[in-house]
Amino acid sequence: MWTAFRQGSVFDAWPDTQGSDLPPSAALRVRADVLARLVVDGPPALPGRVTALKLRKLQITGSLNLSGLEVTTYVELIECHFDKPVVLTGARMQTLRLDSCVVPRLKAEGLRIEGDLHLPRCEFSQGLFLKNAHVGNDLLLNQAKLNRDRLGLSLIGDGLVVTHDFQAELLQSIGQISLADARVGSSCSFRGSRLKNPFGRYALAAPRLSVDRSLYFTAAAVPRAESVARVSIQPTVFEGGVQLDDARIGDTIDLSRADLRLDGQVFSLRRVHTSELRFLLREVHGGPVVLEEATVDTLVDSVDSWPATGLQLSGFVYTRVVPTGWFPLSKRIAWLETATQETYDPQPYEQLARVLRAGGEPQDADTVLLARMRRRRETLGGAAKAWDWVQDVTFGYGYRPGRAALWLSVVWALGSLWFSLRPPDPMKAGEGPAWSAPIFTLDLLLPILDLGQETQWHTEGISMWIAVILAFAGWVLATSVAVGAAAVLLRRN
């Protein structure tokens, strides 16, 4: 091992067992303090070589403690077993790679890695502690297995800084992953991972997470055991709540084919800012989805990706919506109704209407605003609700002015029929214009026009009351037609 360190080569305790799994009891045992002395104060490199600690299939006894120390050599341990935690609190290192290792716990608060921190396929039975750590290049946790500590946390990465990529693909976590105030300089990926926390509120808690590019929760391709040429698709699965409140994601939050199994917990994206949200979940049930006050340039979704209950969209702002597959306007309105089941909120309706109008769909926008008024009617009672219903039926709250014109035509036809069968007497016999039931009825209905008929004929009895009703209906319907038409012109201009 001493010689391998000086020449930067791999020290393999079992060189003839490539690919085999040896039990820890069969591995060569090395004390952790020996390794610590080697990387901190080891011998110089052989001529033409660079020192490096590269070990394979060792049983490391005792706690490897490098707290506060500076390690300038490359460290790589493959398929090694630690019986005590690895402690790197406040240490400074160049590159650390643990591949397929078994570690009770890695405690590395304030660790500074100038290069990469790679922990693929490792098992941490008591969690991974990276609070306020700084990784100068990439952090890799692909296919790692994380179990919770006594506080229920599987990964503590609050304040973690990763200069480039953070990859945690095909990760298995039992407990809470905490990434509050973490910053990633490029992309962050949880493709194909399974995050489970039956012990607390969240499987992933990352409030104020900052990612310069994209955050992926998409499916991953996994080679099948029988043939590397064939793959299966493994979705990202959340079994527990997810908190991304106040996160800032530069490009995309991609949830394509992810599964949300919330079990009464919440999937929260409150006040998130991102250029694109791809909300294309394969399965979602068991808890509310919250997008309150979130800001998104482009929303990509499908008709089946939203929950049937518990959707919260108050203050959710987006510039355009791009549905994948069949997503008719009726289903989009049902989406809004789901978001306002408990409390009426006009903002989600108005937001969608603005987007549709900006996209060249003014009629669809009016339909959404009409649905808003009908949803509002459900909050009214008594006479206010009845009057609201009349406004809907007669002219669609101004969004359907053609309906008022149709009612005006129907009333005119009925009035003309009545006065044709029961014409009134003239005010003065032998004087006045010739009798015309349609013109007389039209003169009653149009309040701003004088056709010379209404004042020349005397109505009494039932005809008098019908004339009064026609005059009142004319005021309401004619005014509705004029106001509605003006509103349509104003909205389209």
JSON list of C-alpha atoms in Angstrom, two decimals, residues 8-145:
[
{"chain": "A", "resi": 8, "resn": "GLY", "atom": "CA", "xyz": [-0.27, 6.63, -7.57]},
{"chain": "A", "resi": 9, "resn": "SER", "atom": "CA", "xyz": [-1.52, 3.13, -8.44]},
{"chain": "A", "resi": 10, "resn": "VAL", "atom": "CA", "xyz": [-4.39, 1.05, -7.06]},
{"chain": "A", "resi": 11, "resn": "PHE", "atom": "CA", "xyz": [-3.74, -1.14, -4.05]},
{"chain": "A", "resi": 12, "resn": "ASP", "atom": "CA", "xyz": [-6.10, -4.08, -4.51]},
{"chain": "A", "resi": 13, "resn": "ALA", "atom": "CA", "xyz": [-6.34, -6.41, -1.53]},
{"chain": "A", "resi": 14, "resn": "TRP", "atom": "CA", "xyz": [-8.01, -9.09, -3.67]},
{"chain": "A", "resi": 15, "resn": "PRO", "atom": "CA", "xyz": [-6.64, -8.76, -7.21]},
{"chain": "A", "resi": 16, "resn": "ASP", "atom": "CA", "xyz": [-8.06, -12.12, -8.30]},
{"chain": "A", "resi": 17, "resn": "THR", "atom": "CA", "xyz": [-11.67, -11.41, -7.32]},
{"chain": "A", "resi": 18, "resn": "GLN", "atom": "CA", "xyz": [-12.71, -8.79, -9.85]},
{"chain": "A", "resi": 19, "resn": "GLY", "atom": "CA", "xyz": [-16.48, -8.45, -9.89]},
{"chain": "A", "resi": 20, "resn": "SER", "atom": "CA", "xyz": [-17.07, -10.68, -6.85]},
{"chain": "A", "resi": 21, "resn": "ASP", "atom": "CA", "xyz": [-18.64, -9.57, -3.58]},
{"chain": "A", "resi": 22, "resn": "LEU", "atom": "CA", "xyz": [-16.53, -10.39, -0.57]},
{"chain": "A", "resi": 23, "resn": "PRO", "atom": "CA", "xyz": [-17.98, -10.18, 2.93]},
{"chain": "A", "resi": 24, "resn": "PRO", "atom": "CA", "xyz": [-16.38, -7.55, 5.15]},
{"chain": "A", "resi": 25, "resn": "SER", "atom": "CA", "xyz": [-14.93, -10.26, 7.38]},
{"chain": "A", "resi": 26, "resn": "ALA", "atom": "CA", "xyz": [-12.90, -11.64, 4.47]},
{"chain": "A", "resi": 27, "resn": "ALA", "atom": "CA", "xyz": [-11.36, -8.30, 3.48]},
{"chain": "A", "resi": 28, "resn": "LEU", "atom": "CA", "xyz": [-7.91, -7.11, 4.47]},
{"chain": "A", "resi": 29, "resn": "ARG", "atom": "CA", "xyz": [-8.19, -4.88, 7.53]},
{"chain": "A", "resi": 30, "resn": "VAL", "atom": "CA", "xyz": [-6.49, -1.51, 7.72]},
{"chain": "A", "resi": 31, "resn": "ARG", "atom": "CA", "xyz": [-6.71, 0.98, 10.56]},
{"chain": "A", "resi": 32, "resn": "ALA", "atom": "CA", "xyz": [-8.27, 4.33, 9.61]},
{"chain": "A", "resi": 33, "resn": "ASP", "atom": "CA", "xyz": [-5.57, 6.30, 11.41]},
{"chain": "A", "resi": 34, "resn": "VAL", "atom": "CA", "xyz": [-2.94, 4.70, 9.15]},
{"chain": "A", "resi": 35, "resn": "LEU", "atom": "CA", "xyz": [-4.78, 6.04, 6.10]},
{"chain": "A", "resi": 36, "resn": "ALA", "atom": "CA", "xyz": [-5.12, 9.46, 7.72]},
{"chain": "A", "resi": 37, "resn": "ARG", "atom": "CA", "xyz": [-1.35, 9.69, 8.32]},
{"chain": "A", "resi": 38, "resn": "LEU", "atom": "CA", "xyz": [-0.71, 8.49, 4.79]},
{"chain": "A", "resi": 39, "resn": "VAL", "atom": "CA", "xyz": [-2.79, 11.19, 3.05]},
{"chain": "A", "resi": 40, "resn": "VAL", "atom": "CA", "xyz": [-1.74, 14.01, 5.41]},
{"chain": "A", "resi": 41, "resn": "ASP", "atom": "CA", "xyz": [1.92, 13.27, 5.95]},
{"chain": "A", "resi": 42, "resn": "GLY", "atom": "CA", "xyz": [2.75, 10.44, 3.57]},
{"chain": "A", "resi": 43, "resn": "PRO", "atom": "CA", "xyz": [5.99, 9.72, 1.70]},
{"chain": "A", "resi": 44, "resn": "PRO", "atom": "CA", "xyz": [6.94, 11.63, -1.46]},
{"chain": "A", "resi": 45, "resn": "ALA", "atom": "CA", "xyz": [6.03, 10.35, -4.90]},
{"chain": "A", "resi": 46, "resn": "LEU", "atom": "CA", "xyz": [8.37, 8.19, -6.90]},
{"chain": "A", "resi": 47, "resn": "PRO", "atom": "CA", "xyz": [10.21, 9.97, -9.71]},
{"chain": "A", "resi": 48, "resn": "GLY", "atom": "CA", "xyz": [7.82, 10.77, -12.54]},
{"chain": "A", "resi": 49, "resn": "ARG", "atom": "CA", "xyz": [4.74, 9.85, -10.47]},
{"chain": "A", "resi": 50, "resn": "VAL", "atom": "CA", "xyz": [2.09, 11.63, -8.40]},
{"chain": "A", "resi": 51, "resn": "THR", "atom": "CA", "xyz": [0.97, 10.35, -5.01]},
{"chain": "A", "resi": 52, "resn": "ALA", "atom": "CA", "xyz": [-2.59, 9.03, -4.73]},
{"chain": "A", "resi": 53, "resn": "LEU", "atom": "CA", "xyz": [-4.48, 6.86, -2.25]},
{"chain": "A", "resi": 54, "resn": "LYS", "atom": "CA", "xyz": [-6.34, 4.31, -4.34]},
{"chain": "A", "resi": 55, "resn": "LEU", "atom": "CA", "xyz": [-7.67, 1.31, -2.41]},
{"chain": "A", "resi": 56, "resn": "ARG", "atom": "CA", "xyz": [-9.97, -1.53, -3.34]},
{"chain": "A", "resi": 57, "resn": "LYS", "atom": "CA", "xyz": [-11.81, -4.10, -1.19]},
{"chain": "A", "resi": 58, "resn": "LEU", "atom": "CA", "xyz": [-10.45, -3.16, 2.20]},
{"chain": "A", "resi": 59, "resn": "GLN", "atom": "CA", "xyz": [-12.06, -3.34, 5.63]},
{"chain": "A", "resi": 60, "resn": "ILE", "atom": "CA", "xyz": [-11.25, -0.03, 7.33]},
{"chain": "A", "resi": 61, "resn": "THR", "atom": "CA", "xyz": [-11.48, -0.14, 11.11]},
{"chain": "A", "resi": 62, "resn": "GLY", "atom": "CA", "xyz": [-11.92, 2.84, 13.34]},
{"chain": "A", "resi": 63, "resn": "SER", "atom": "CA", "xyz": [-13.08, 6.30, 12.34]},
{"chain": "A", "resi": 64, "resn": "LEU", "atom": "CA", "xyz": [-11.34, 8.01, 9.44]},
{"chain": "A", "resi": 65, "resn": "ASN", "atom": "CA", "xyz": [-11.11, 11.51, 10.86]},
{"chain": "A", "resi": 66, "resn": "LEU", "atom": "CA", "xyz": [-9.61, 14.30, 8.74]},
{"chain": "A", "resi": 67, "resn": "SER", "atom": "CA", "xyz": [-11.42, 17.20, 10.42]},
{"chain": "A", "resi": 68, "resn": "GLY", "atom": "CA", "xyz": [-9.80, 20.56, 9.74]},
{"chain": "A", "resi": 69, "resn": "LEU", "atom": "CA", "xyz": [-6.93, 19.00, 7.81]},
{"chain": "A", "resi": 70, "resn": "GLU", "atom": "CA", "xyz": [-5.71, 19.80, 4.31]},
{"chain": "A", "resi": 71, "resn": "VAL", "atom": "CA", "xyz": [-5.37, 16.81, 1.99]},
{"chain": "A", "resi": 72, "resn": "THR", "atom": "CA", "xyz": [-3.59, 17.55, -1.27]},
{"chain": "A", "resi": 73, "resn": "THR", "atom": "CA", "xyz": [-3.47, 14.02, -2.64]},
{"chain": "A", "resi": 74, "resn": "TYR", "atom": "CA", "xyz": [-6.11, 12.28, -4.73]},
{"chain": "A", "resi": 75, "resn": "VAL", "atom": "CA", "xyz": [-8.24, 9.85, -2.66]},
{"chain": "A", "resi": 76, "resn": "GLU", "atom": "CA", "xyz": [-10.21, 7.00, -4.22]},
{"chain": "A", "resi": 77, "resn": "LEU", "atom": "CA", "xyz": [-11.64, 4.02, -2.34]},
{"chain": "A", "resi": 78, "resn": "ILE", "atom": "CA", "xyz": [-13.56, 1.30, -4.19]},
{"chain": "A", "resi": 79, "resn": "GLU", "atom": "CA", "xyz": [-15.71, -1.40, -2.56]},
{"chain": "A", "resi": 80, "resn": "CYS", "atom": "CA", "xyz": [-14.33, -0.66, 0.89]},
{"chain": "A", "resi": 81, "resn": "HIS", "atom": "CA", "xyz": [-16.18, -1.21, 4.18]},
{"chain": "A", "resi": 82, "resn": "PHE", "atom": "CA", "xyz": [-15.97, 1.24, 7.07]},
{"chain": "A", "resi": 83, "resn": "ASP", "atom": "CA", "xyz": [-17.07, 0.12, 10.51]},
{"chain": "A", "resi": 84, "resn": "LYS", "atom": "CA", "xyz": [-17.08, 3.69, 11.88]},
{"chain": "A", "resi": 85, "resn": "PRO", "atom": "CA", "xyz": [-18.16, 7.06, 10.45]},
{"chain": "A", "resi": 86, "resn": "VAL", "atom": "CA", "xyz": [-15.94, 9.06, 8.12]},
{"chain": "A", "resi": 87, "resn": "VAL", "atom": "CA", "xyz": [-15.44, 12.57, 9.53]},
{"chain": "A", "resi": 88, "resn": "LEU", "atom": "CA", "xyz": [-14.30, 15.36, 7.20]},
{"chain": "A", "resi": 89, "resn": "THR", "atom": "CA", "xyz": [-15.67, 18.39, 9.04]},
{"chain": "A", "resi": 90, "resn": "GLY", "atom": "CA", "xyz": [-13.92, 21.55, 7.87]},
{"chain": "A", "resi": 91, "resn": "ALA", "atom": "CA", "xyz": [-11.36, 19.61, 5.83]},
{"chain": "A", "resi": 92, "resn": "ARG", "atom": "CA", "xyz": [-9.88, 20.80, 2.53]},
{"chain": "A", "resi": 93, "resn": "MET", "atom": "CA", "xyz": [-9.34, 18.22, -0.18]},
{"chain": "A", "resi": 94, "resn": "GLN", "atom": "CA", "xyz": [-8.58, 18.04, -3.88]},
{"chain": "A", "resi": 95, "resn": "THR", "atom": "CA", "xyz": [-10.76, 15.13, -4.99]},
{"chain": "A", "resi": 96, "resn": "LEU", "atom": "CA", "xyz": [-12.59, 12.43, -3.04]},
{"chain": "A", "resi": 97, "resn": "ARG", "atom": "CA", "xyz": [-14.11, 9.39, -4.67]},
{"chain": "A", "resi": 98, "resn": "LEU", "atom": "CA", "xyz": [-15.85, 6.61, -2.74]},
{"chain": "A", "resi": 99, "resn": "ASP", "atom": "CA", "xyz": [-17.26, 4.04, -5.15]},
{"chain": "A", "resi": 100, "resn": "SER", "atom": "CA", "xyz": [-19.49, 1.18, -3.95]},
{"chain": "A", "resi": 101, "resn": "CYS", "atom": "CA", "xyz": [-18.36, 1.66, -0.37]},
{"chain": "A", "resi": 102, "resn": "VAL", "atom": "CA", "xyz": [-20.30, 0.93, 2.80]},
{"chain": "A", "resi": 103, "resn": "VAL", "atom": "CA", "xyz": [-20.06, 3.77, 5.32]},
{"chain": "A", "resi": 104, "resn": "PRO", "atom": "CA", "xyz": [-22.12, 4.15, 8.51]},
{"chain": "A", "resi": 105, "resn": "ARG", "atom": "CA", "xyz": [-22.10, 7.92, 8.15]},
{"chain": "A", "resi": 106, "resn": "LEU", "atom": "CA", "xyz": [-20.18, 10.57, 6.25]},
{"chain": "A", "resi": 107, "resn": "LYS", "atom": "CA", "xyz": [-19.95, 13.75, 8.28]},
{"chain": "A", "resi": 108, "resn": "ALA", "atom": "CA", "xyz": [-18.51, 16.56, 6.19]},
{"chain": "A", "resi": 109, "resn": "GLU", "atom": "CA", "xyz": [-19.90, 19.86, 7.42]},
{"chain": "A", "resi": 110, "resn": "GLY", "atom": "CA", "xyz": [-17.95, 22.74, 5.91]},
{"chain": "A", "resi": 111, "resn": "LEU", "atom": "CA", "xyz": [-15.87, 20.40, 3.71]},
{"chain": "A", "resi": 112, "resn": "ARG", "atom": "CA", "xyz": [-14.18, 22.13, 0.76]},
{"chain": "A", "resi": 113, "resn": "ILE", "atom": "CA", "xyz": [-13.42, 19.97, -2.27]},
{"chain": "A", "resi": 114, "resn": "GLU", "atom": "CA", "xyz": [-11.46, 21.69, -5.03]},
{"chain": "A", "resi": 115, "resn": "GLY", "atom": "CA", "xyz": [-12.41, 19.04, -7.60]},
{"chain": "A", "resi": 116, "resn": "ASP", "atom": "CA", "xyz": [-15.05, 16.31, -7.54]},
{"chain": "A", "resi": 117, "resn": "LEU", "atom": "CA", "xyz": [-16.90, 14.60, -4.73]},
{"chain": "A", "resi": 118, "resn": "HIS", "atom": "CA", "xyz": [-18.03, 11.24, -6.14]},
{"chain": "A", "resi": 119, "resn": "LEU", "atom": "CA", "xyz": [-20.03, 8.83, -3.99]},
{"chain": "A", "resi": 120, "resn": "PRO", "atom": "CA", "xyz": [-21.69, 6.48, -6.54]},
{"chain": "A", "resi": 121, "resn": "ARG", "atom": "CA", "xyz": [-23.25, 3.20, -5.38]},
{"chain": "A", "resi": 122, "resn": "CYS", "atom": "CA", "xyz": [-22.27, 3.87, -1.75]},
{"chain": "A", "resi": 123, "resn": "GLU", "atom": "CA", "xyz": [-24.42, 2.88, 1.21]},
{"chain": "A", "resi": 124, "resn": "PHE", "atom": "CA", "xyz": [-24.77, 5.26, 4.14]},
{"chain": "A", "resi": 125, "resn": "SER", "atom": "CA", "xyz": [-26.74, 3.57, 6.90]},
{"chain": "A", "resi": 126, "resn": "GLN", "atom": "CA", "xyz": [-26.86, 6.67, 9.14]},
{"chain": "A", "resi": 127, "resn": "GLY", "atom": "CA", "xyz": [-27.04, 9.46, 6.61]},
{"chain": "A", "resi": 128, "resn": "LEU", "atom": "CA", "xyz": [-24.83, 11.84, 4.71]},
{"chain": "A", "resi": 129, "resn": "PHE", "atom": "CA", "xyz": [-23.93, 15.19, 6.29]},
{"chain": "A", "resi": 130, "resn": "LEU", "atom": "CA", "xyz": [-22.82, 17.85, 3.79]},
{"chain": "A", "resi": 131, "resn": "LYS", "atom": "CA", "xyz": [-24.09, 21.01, 5.43]},
{"chain": "A", "resi": 132, "resn": "ASN", "atom": "CA", "xyz": [-22.32, 24.13, 4.10]},
{"chain": "A", "resi": 133, "resn": "ALA", "atom": "CA", "xyz": [-19.90, 21.97, 2.11]},
{"chain": "A", "resi": 134, "resn": "HIS", "atom": "CA", "xyz": [-18.37, 23.39, -1.09]},
{"chain": "A", "resi": 135, "resn": "VAL", "atom": "CA", "xyz": [-17.66, 21.21, -4.12]},
{"chain": "A", "resi": 136, "resn": "GLY", "atom": "CA", "xyz": [-15.51, 22.85, -6.77]},
{"chain": "A", "resi": 137, "resn": "ASN", "atom": "CA", "xyz": [-16.67, 20.64, -9.61]},
{"chain": "A", "resi": 138, "resn": "ASP", "atom": "CA", "xyz": [-19.30, 17.85, -9.57]},
{"chain": "A", "resi": 139, "resn": "LEU", "atom": "CA", "xyz": [-21.15, 16.06, -6.78]},
{"chain": "A", "resi": 140, "resn": "LEU", "atom": "CA", "xyz": [-22.13, 12.52, -7.76]},
{"chain": "A", "resi": 141, "resn": "LEU", "atom": "CA", "xyz": [-24.55, 10.32, -5.79]},
{"chain": "A", "resi": 142, "resn": "ASN", "atom": "CA", "xyz": [-25.78, 8.06, -8.57]},
{"chain": "A", "resi": 143, "resn": "GLN", "atom": "CA", "xyz": [-27.21, 4.73, -7.35]},
{"chain": "A", "resi": 144, "resn": "ALA", "atom": "CA", "xyz": [-26.29, 5.53, -3.75]},
{"chain": "A", "resi": 145, "resn": "LYS", "atom": "CA", "xyz": [-28.40, 4.28, -0.84]}
]
